[in-house]
mmCIF file of C-alpha atoms in Angstrom:
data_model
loop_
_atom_site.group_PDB
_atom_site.id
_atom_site.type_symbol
_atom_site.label_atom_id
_atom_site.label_comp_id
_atom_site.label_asym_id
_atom_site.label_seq_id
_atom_site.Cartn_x
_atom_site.Cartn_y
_atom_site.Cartn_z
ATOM 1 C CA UNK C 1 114.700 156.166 -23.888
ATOM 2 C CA UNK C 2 111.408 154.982 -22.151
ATOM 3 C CA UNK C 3 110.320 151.475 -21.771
ATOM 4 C CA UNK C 4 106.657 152.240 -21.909
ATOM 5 C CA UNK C 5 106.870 154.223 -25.424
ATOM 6 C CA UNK C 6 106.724 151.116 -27.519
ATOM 7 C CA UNK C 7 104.866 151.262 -31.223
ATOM 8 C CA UNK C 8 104.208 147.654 -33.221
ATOM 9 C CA UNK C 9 103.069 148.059 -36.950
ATOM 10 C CA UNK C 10 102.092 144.671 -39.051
ATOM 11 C CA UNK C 11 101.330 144.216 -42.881
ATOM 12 C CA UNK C 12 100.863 141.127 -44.884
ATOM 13 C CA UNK C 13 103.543 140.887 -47.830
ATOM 14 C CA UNK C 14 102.378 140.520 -50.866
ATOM 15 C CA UNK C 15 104.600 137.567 -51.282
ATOM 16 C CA UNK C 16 107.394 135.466 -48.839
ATOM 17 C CA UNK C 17 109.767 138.044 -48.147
ATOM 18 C CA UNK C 18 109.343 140.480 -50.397
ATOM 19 C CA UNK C 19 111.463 143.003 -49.520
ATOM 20 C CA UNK C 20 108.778 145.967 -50.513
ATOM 21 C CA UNK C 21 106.113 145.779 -48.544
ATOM 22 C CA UNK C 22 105.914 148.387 -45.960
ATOM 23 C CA UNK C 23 103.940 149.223 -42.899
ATOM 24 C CA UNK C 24 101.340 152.264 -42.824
ATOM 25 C CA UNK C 25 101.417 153.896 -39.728
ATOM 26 C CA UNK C 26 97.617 155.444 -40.311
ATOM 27 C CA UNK C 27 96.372 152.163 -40.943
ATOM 28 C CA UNK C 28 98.682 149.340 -40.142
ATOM 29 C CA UNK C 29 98.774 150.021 -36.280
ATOM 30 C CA UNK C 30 98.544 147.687 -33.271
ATOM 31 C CA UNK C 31 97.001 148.813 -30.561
ATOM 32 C CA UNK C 32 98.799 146.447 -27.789
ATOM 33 C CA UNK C 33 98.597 145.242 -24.084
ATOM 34 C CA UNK C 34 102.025 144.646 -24.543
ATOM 35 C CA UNK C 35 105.036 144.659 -26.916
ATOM 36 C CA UNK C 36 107.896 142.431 -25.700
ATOM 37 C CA UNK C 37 111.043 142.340 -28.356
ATOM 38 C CA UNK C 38 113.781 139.353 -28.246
ATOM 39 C CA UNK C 39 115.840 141.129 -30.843
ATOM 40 C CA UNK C 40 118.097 138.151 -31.676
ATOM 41 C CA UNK C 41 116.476 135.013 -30.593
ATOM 42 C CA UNK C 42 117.924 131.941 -31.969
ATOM 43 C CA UNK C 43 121.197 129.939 -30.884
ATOM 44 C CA UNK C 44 124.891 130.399 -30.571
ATOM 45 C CA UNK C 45 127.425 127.703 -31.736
ATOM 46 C CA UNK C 46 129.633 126.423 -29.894
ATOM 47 C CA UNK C 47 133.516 126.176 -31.079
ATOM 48 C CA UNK C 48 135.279 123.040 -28.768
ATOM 49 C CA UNK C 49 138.935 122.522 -28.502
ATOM 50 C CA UNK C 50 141.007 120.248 -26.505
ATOM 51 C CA UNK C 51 143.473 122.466 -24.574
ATOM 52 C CA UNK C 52 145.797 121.334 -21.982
ATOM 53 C CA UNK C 53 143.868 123.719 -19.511
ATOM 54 C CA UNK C 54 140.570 124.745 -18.415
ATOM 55 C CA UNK C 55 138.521 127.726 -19.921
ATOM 56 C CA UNK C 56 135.361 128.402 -21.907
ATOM 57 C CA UNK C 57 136.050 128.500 -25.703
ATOM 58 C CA UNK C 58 134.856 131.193 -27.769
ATOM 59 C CA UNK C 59 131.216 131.179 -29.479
ATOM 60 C CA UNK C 60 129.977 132.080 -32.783
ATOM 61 C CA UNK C 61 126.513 133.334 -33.203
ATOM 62 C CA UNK C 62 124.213 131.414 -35.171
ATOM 63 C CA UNK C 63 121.717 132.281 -37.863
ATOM 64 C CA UNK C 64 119.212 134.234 -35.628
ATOM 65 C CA UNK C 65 115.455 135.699 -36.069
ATOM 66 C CA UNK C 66 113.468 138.484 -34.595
ATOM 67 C CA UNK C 67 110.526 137.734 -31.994
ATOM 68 C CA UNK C 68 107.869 139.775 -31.228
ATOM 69 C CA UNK C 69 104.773 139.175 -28.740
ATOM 70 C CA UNK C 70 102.019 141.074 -28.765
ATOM 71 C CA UNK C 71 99.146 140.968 -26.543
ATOM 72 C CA UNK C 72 95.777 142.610 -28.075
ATOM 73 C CA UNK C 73 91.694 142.664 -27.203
ATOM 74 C CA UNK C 74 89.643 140.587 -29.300
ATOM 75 C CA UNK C 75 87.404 142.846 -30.864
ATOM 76 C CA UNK C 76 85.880 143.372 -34.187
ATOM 77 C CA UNK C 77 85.531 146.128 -36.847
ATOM 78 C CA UNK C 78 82.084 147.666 -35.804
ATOM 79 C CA UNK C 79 80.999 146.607 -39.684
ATOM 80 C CA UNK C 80 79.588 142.805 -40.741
ATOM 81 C CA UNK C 81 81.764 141.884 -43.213
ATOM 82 C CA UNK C 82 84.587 144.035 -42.430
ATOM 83 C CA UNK C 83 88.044 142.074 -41.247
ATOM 84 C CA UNK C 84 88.995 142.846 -37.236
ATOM 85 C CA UNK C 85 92.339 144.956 -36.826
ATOM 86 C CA UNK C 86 94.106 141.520 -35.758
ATOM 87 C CA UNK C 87 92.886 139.688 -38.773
ATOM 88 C CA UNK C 88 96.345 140.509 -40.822
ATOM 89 C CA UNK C 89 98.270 138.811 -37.982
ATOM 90 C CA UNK C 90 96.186 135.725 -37.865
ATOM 91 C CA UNK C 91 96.572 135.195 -41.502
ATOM 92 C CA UNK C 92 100.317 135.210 -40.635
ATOM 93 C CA UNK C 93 99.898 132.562 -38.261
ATOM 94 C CA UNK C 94 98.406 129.743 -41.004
ATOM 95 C CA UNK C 95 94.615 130.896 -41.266
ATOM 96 C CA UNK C 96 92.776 131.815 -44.389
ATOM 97 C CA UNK C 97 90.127 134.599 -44.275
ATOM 98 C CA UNK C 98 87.305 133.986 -46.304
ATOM 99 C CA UNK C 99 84.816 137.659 -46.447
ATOM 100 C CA UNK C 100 80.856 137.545 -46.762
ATOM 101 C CA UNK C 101 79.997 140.982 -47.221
ATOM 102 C CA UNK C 102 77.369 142.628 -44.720
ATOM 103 C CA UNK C 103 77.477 139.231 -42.716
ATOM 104 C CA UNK C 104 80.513 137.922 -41.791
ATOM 105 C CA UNK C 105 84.241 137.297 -41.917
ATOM 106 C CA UNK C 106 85.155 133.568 -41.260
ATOM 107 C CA UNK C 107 88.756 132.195 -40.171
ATOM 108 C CA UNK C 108 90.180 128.586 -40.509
ATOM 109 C CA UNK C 109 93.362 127.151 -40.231
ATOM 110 C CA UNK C 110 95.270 126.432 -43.106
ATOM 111 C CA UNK C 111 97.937 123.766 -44.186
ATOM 112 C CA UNK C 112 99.696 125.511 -46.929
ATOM 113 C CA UNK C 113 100.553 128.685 -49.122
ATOM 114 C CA UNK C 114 100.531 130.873 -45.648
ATOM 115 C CA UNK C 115 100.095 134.128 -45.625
ATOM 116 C CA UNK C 116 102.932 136.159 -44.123
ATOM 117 C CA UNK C 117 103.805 139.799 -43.104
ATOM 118 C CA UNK C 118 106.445 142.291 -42.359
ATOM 119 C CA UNK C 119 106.599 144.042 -38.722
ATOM 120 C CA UNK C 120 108.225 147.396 -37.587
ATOM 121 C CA UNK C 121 108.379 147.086 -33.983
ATOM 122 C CA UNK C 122 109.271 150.259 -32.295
ATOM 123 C CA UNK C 123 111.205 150.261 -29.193
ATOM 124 C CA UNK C 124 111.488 153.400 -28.538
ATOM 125 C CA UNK C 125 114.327 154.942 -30.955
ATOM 126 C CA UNK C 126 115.463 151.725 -32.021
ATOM 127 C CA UNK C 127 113.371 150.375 -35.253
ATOM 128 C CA UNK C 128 113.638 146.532 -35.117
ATOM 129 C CA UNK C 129 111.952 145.237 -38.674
ATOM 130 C CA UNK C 130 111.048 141.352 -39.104
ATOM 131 C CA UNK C 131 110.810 140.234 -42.598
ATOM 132 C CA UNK C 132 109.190 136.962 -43.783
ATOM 133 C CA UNK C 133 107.059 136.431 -40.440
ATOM 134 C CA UNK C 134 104.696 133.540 -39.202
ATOM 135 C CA UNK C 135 103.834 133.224 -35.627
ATOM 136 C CA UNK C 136 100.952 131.058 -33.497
ATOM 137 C CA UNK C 137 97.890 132.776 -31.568
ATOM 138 C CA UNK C 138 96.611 132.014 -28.059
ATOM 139 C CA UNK C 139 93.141 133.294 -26.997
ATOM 140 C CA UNK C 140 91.983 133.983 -23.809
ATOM 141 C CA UNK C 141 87.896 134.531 -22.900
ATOM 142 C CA UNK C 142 87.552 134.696 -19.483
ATOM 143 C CA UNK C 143 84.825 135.982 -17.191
ATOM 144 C CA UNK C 144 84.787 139.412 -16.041
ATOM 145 C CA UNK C 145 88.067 140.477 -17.599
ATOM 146 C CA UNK C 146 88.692 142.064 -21.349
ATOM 147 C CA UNK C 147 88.933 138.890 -23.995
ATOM 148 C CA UNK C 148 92.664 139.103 -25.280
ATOM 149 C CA UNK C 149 94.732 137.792 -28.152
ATOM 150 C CA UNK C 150 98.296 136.972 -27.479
ATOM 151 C CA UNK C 151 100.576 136.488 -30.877
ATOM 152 C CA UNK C 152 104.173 135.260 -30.966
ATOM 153 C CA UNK C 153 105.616 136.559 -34.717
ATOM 154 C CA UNK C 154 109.336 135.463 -35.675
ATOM 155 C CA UNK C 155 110.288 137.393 -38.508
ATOM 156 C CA UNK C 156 113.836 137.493 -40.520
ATOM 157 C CA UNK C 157 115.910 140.454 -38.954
ATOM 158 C CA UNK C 158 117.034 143.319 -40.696
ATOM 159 C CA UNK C 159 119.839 145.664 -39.142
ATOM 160 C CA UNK C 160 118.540 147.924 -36.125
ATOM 161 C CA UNK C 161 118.007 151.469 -37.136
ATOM 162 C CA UNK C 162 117.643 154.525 -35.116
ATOM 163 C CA UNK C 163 114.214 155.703 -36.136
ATOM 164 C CA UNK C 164 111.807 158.533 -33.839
ATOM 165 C CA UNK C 165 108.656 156.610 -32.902
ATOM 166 C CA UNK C 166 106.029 157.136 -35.721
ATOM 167 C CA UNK C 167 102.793 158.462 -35.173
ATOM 168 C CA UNK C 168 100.415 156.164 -35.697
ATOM 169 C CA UNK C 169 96.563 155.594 -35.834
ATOM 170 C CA UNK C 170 94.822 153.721 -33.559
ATOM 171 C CA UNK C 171 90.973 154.277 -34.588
ATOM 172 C CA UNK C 172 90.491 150.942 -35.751
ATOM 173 C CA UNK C 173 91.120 149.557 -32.689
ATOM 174 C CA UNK C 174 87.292 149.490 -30.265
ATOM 175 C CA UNK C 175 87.243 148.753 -27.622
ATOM 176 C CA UNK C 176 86.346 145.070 -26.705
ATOM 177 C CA UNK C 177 83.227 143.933 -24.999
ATOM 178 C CA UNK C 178 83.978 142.519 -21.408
ATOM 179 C CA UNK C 179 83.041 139.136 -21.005
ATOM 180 C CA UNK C 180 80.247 138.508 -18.969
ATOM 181 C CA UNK C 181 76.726 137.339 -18.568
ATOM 182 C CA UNK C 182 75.410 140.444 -20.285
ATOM 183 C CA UNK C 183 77.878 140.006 -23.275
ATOM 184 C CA UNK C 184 78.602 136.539 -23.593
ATOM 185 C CA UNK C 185 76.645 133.299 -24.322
ATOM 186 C CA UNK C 186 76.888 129.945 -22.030
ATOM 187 C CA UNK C 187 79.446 127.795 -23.271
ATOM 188 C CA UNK C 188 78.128 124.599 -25.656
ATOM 189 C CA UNK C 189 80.061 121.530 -25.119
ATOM 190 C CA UNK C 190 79.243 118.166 -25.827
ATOM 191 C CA UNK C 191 75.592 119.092 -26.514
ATOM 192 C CA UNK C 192 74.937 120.850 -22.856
ATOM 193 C CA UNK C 193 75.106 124.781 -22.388
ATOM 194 C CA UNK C 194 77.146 125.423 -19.447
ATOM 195 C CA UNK C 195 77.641 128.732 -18.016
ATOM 196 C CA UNK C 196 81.867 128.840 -17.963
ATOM 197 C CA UNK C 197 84.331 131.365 -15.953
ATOM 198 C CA UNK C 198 87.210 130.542 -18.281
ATOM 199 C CA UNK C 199 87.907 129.946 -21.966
ATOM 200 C CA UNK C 200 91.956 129.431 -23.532
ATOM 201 C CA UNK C 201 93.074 128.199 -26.879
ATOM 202 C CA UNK C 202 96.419 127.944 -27.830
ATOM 203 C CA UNK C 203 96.694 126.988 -31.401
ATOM 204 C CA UNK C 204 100.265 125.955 -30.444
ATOM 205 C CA UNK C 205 101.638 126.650 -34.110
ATOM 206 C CA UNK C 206 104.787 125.186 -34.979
ATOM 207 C CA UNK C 207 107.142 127.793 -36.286
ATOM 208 C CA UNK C 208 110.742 126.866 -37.527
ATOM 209 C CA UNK C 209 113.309 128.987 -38.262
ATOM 210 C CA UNK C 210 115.542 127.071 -41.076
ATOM 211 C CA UNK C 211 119.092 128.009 -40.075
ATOM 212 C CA UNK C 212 120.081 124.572 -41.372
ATOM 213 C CA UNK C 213 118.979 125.242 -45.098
ATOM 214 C CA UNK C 214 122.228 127.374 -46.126
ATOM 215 C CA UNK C 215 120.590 129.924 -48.621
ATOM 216 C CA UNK C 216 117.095 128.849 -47.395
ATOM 217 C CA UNK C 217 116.824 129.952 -44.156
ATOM 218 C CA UNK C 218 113.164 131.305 -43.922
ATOM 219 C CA UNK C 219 110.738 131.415 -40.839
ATOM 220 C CA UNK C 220 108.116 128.746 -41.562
ATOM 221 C CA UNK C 221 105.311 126.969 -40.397
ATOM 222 C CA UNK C 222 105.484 123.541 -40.229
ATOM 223 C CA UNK C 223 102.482 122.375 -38.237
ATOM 224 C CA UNK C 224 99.882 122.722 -34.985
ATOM 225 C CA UNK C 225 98.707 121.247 -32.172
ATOM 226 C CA UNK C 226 95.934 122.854 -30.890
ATOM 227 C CA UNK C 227 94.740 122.654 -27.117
ATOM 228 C CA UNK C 228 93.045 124.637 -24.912
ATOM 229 C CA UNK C 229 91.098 124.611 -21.129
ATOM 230 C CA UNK C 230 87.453 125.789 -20.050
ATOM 231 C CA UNK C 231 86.407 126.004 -16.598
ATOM 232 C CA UNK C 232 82.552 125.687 -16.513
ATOM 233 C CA UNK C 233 79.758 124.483 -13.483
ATOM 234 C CA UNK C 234 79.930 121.156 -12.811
ATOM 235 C CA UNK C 235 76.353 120.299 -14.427
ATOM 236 C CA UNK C 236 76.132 117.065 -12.553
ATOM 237 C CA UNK C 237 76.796 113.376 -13.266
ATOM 238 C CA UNK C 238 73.075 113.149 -13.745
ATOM 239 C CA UNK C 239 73.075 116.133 -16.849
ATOM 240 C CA UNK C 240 76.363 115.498 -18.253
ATOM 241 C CA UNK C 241 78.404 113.015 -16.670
ATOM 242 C CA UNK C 242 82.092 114.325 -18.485
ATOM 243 C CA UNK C 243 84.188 111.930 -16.441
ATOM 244 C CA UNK C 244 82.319 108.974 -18.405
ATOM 245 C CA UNK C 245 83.402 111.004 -21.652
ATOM 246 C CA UNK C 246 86.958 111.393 -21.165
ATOM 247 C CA UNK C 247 86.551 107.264 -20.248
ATOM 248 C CA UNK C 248 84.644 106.465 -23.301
ATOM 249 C CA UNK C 249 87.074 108.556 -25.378
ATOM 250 C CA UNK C 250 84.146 110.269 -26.909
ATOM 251 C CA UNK C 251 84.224 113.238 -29.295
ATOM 252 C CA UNK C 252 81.719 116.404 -29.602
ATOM 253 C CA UNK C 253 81.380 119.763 -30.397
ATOM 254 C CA UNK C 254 82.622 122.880 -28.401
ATOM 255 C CA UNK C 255 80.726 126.241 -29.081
ATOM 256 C CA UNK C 256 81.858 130.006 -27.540
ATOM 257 C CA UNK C 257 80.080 132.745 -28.960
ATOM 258 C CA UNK C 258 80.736 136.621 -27.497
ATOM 259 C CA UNK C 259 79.408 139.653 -28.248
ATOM 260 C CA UNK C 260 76.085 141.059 -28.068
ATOM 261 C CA UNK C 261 74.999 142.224 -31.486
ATOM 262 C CA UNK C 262 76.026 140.479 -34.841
ATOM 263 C CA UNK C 263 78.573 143.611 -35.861
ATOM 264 C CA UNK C 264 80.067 142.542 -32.080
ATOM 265 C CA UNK C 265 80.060 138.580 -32.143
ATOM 266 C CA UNK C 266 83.001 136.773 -32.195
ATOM 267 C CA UNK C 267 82.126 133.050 -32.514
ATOM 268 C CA UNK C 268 84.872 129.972 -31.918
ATOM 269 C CA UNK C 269 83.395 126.423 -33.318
ATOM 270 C CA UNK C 270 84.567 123.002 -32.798
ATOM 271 C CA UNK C 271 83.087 120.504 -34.334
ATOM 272 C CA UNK C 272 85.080 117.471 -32.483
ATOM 273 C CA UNK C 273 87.192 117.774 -29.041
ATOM 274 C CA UNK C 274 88.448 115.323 -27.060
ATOM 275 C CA UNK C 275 88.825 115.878 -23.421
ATOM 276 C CA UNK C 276 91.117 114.628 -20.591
ATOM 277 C CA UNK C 277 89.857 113.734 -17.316
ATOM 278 C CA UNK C 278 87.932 116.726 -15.810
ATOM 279 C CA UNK C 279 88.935 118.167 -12.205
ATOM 280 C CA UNK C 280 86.829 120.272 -9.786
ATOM 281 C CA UNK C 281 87.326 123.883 -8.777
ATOM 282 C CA UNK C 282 85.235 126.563 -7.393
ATOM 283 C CA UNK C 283 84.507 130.068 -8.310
ATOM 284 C CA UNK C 284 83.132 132.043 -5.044
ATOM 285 C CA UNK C 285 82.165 128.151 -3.483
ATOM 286 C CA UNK C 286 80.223 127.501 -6.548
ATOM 287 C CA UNK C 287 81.748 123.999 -7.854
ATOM 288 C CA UNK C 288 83.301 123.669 -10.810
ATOM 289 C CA UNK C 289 85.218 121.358 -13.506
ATOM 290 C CA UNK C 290 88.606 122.385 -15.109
ATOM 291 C CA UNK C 291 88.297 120.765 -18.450
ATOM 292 C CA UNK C 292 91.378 120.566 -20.525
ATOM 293 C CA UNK C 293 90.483 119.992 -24.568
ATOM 294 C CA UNK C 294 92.255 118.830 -27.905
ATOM 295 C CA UNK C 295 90.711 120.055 -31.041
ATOM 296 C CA UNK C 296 90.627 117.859 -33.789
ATOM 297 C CA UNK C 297 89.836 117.969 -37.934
ATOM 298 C CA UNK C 298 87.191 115.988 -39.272
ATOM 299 C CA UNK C 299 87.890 116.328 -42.886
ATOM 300 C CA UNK C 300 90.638 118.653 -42.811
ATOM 301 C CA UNK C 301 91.908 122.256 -41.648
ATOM 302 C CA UNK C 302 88.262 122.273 -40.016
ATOM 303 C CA UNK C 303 89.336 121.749 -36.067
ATOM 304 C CA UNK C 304 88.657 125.198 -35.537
ATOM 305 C CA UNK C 305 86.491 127.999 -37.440
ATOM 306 C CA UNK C 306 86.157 131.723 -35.879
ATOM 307 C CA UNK C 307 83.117 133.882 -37.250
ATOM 308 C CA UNK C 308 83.463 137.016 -36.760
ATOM 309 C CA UNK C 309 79.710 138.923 -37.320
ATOM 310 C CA UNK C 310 76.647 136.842 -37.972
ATOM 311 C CA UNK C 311 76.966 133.615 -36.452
ATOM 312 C CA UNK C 312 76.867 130.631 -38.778
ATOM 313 C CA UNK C 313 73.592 128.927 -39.006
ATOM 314 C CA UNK C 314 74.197 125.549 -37.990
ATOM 315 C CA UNK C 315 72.683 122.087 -39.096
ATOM 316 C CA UNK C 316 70.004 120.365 -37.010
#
């Protein structure tokens, strides 16, 4: 058995834990960076005795869950309107997906009625299958590298099966544009366009396995607390003085978009961060800030939006 033959395939269930929905190897697929397995993650419970002598008492497992992370490119379909490959598995981690055909496919967080999905994940011969699964997505855009998404699912286990590796299809997956100045817009925050070296957002889902609930022990989501951290050219005091707007505690807007053409463009908008207090860096002896942000709703489920296709236009 190899370590590096590794297959990961994802569909949304139709409903919680259905039991029927299954994986399509031709079009269900993950093309991964990496697949990392914690086959029985959870806790063990401990069983204490007073003896009249030393020694370690035996343990009983606890109610344990399946985690799987994944590490993929950010790319799109090729077609406006069309859903990206990892679009299933952010629906499983509390977004909705909303589909305007021939322009764009928009993604915001939601507070309720997730979607969730089922995952075979392949290690080798060994089939490990997680049932009823949520996770939380981080995203990472920096300069001159390959923009990734990294998923944590937890899933409900099933018994591990001896299954051959399947063969799947990976055409969905393009490639993903590199970010860079040809590829990738300035940064907008606060109002100023700043030319940035790196981009992270960890949505920083809370996911809860309910061991507790005797007969209702699902995998659910139970919040967020998104954060994230740009690195962009210190503009100057005299431009942008960001020091005086961590002080001030003010608010504003945070804009990434990437990709060159519309069928390419994957666009993150913020309509209110807050920041903490900026520190400087360099980049090649260019000086920089480190800026480390806090999304936050205005009316609701709003903190965050991702476009993928035609940009949004946006109000004056």
């Amino acid at each position: 058995m190899k370590e590096n033959r590794r297959a990961l395939i994802v569909a949304l269930e139709s409903e919680y834990n259905d039991g029927t929905t299954t994986p399509e190897a031709a079009s269900d697929a993950v093309l991964a960076r990496e697949i990392t397995t914690t086959p029985l993650a959870g806790n063990n419970i401990d069983r204490n005795f007073v003896r009249p002598y030393y020694g370690n008492a035996k343990q009983a497992p606890g109610e344990k869950h399946i985690q799987v992370v994944v590490e993929v490119e950010a790319n799109t379909s090729g077609e406006l309107g069309t859903p990206p490959p990892w679009g299933k598995m952010l629906r499983a981690c509390g977004w909705s997906e909303v589909i305007e055909v021939g322009e764009r496919v928009i993604y915001s967080p939601v507070s309720d009625d997730e979607d969730s999905c089922v995952f075979f994940a392949h290690m080798d011969g060994n089939l490990h299958k997680g049932r009823g699964a949520h996770g939380t997505p981080e995203f990472t855009f920096n300069g001159n590298a390959t923009p990734v998404i990294r998923f944590t699912l937890y899933g409900l286990i099933s018994p591990v099966t001896a299954v051959e590796l399947p063969n799947v299809t990976l055409s969905q997956w393009r490639d993903a544009l590199t970010v860079n100045s040809t590829n990738s817009e300035n940064l907008s925050l606060l109002g100023v366009s700043a030319p940035f070296s790196q981009f992270s957002l960890n949505m920083s889902t809370q996911v809860e396995h309910m061991s507790e609930v005797v007969g209702g022990a699902d995998v659910e989501i139970t919040g967020r607390g998104p954060s994230g951290s740009i690195q962009i050219e210190d503009p100057g005091v005299g431009v942008k003085d960001y020091f005086a707007v961590h002080q001030n505690a003010e608010t504003g807007p945070l804009k990434l978009t990437h990709g060159k053409t519309p069928a390419e463009m994957i666009t993150f908008y913020m309509p209110s961060i807050g920041i903490e207090s900026p520190t400087y860096s360099a980049v090649k002896r260019k000086q920089m800030l480190t800026i480390n942000y806090m999304p936050q709703p205005v009316e609701g489920n709003d903190e965050v939006k991702i476009v993928v296709g035609t940009p949004l236009v946006e109000s004056p």
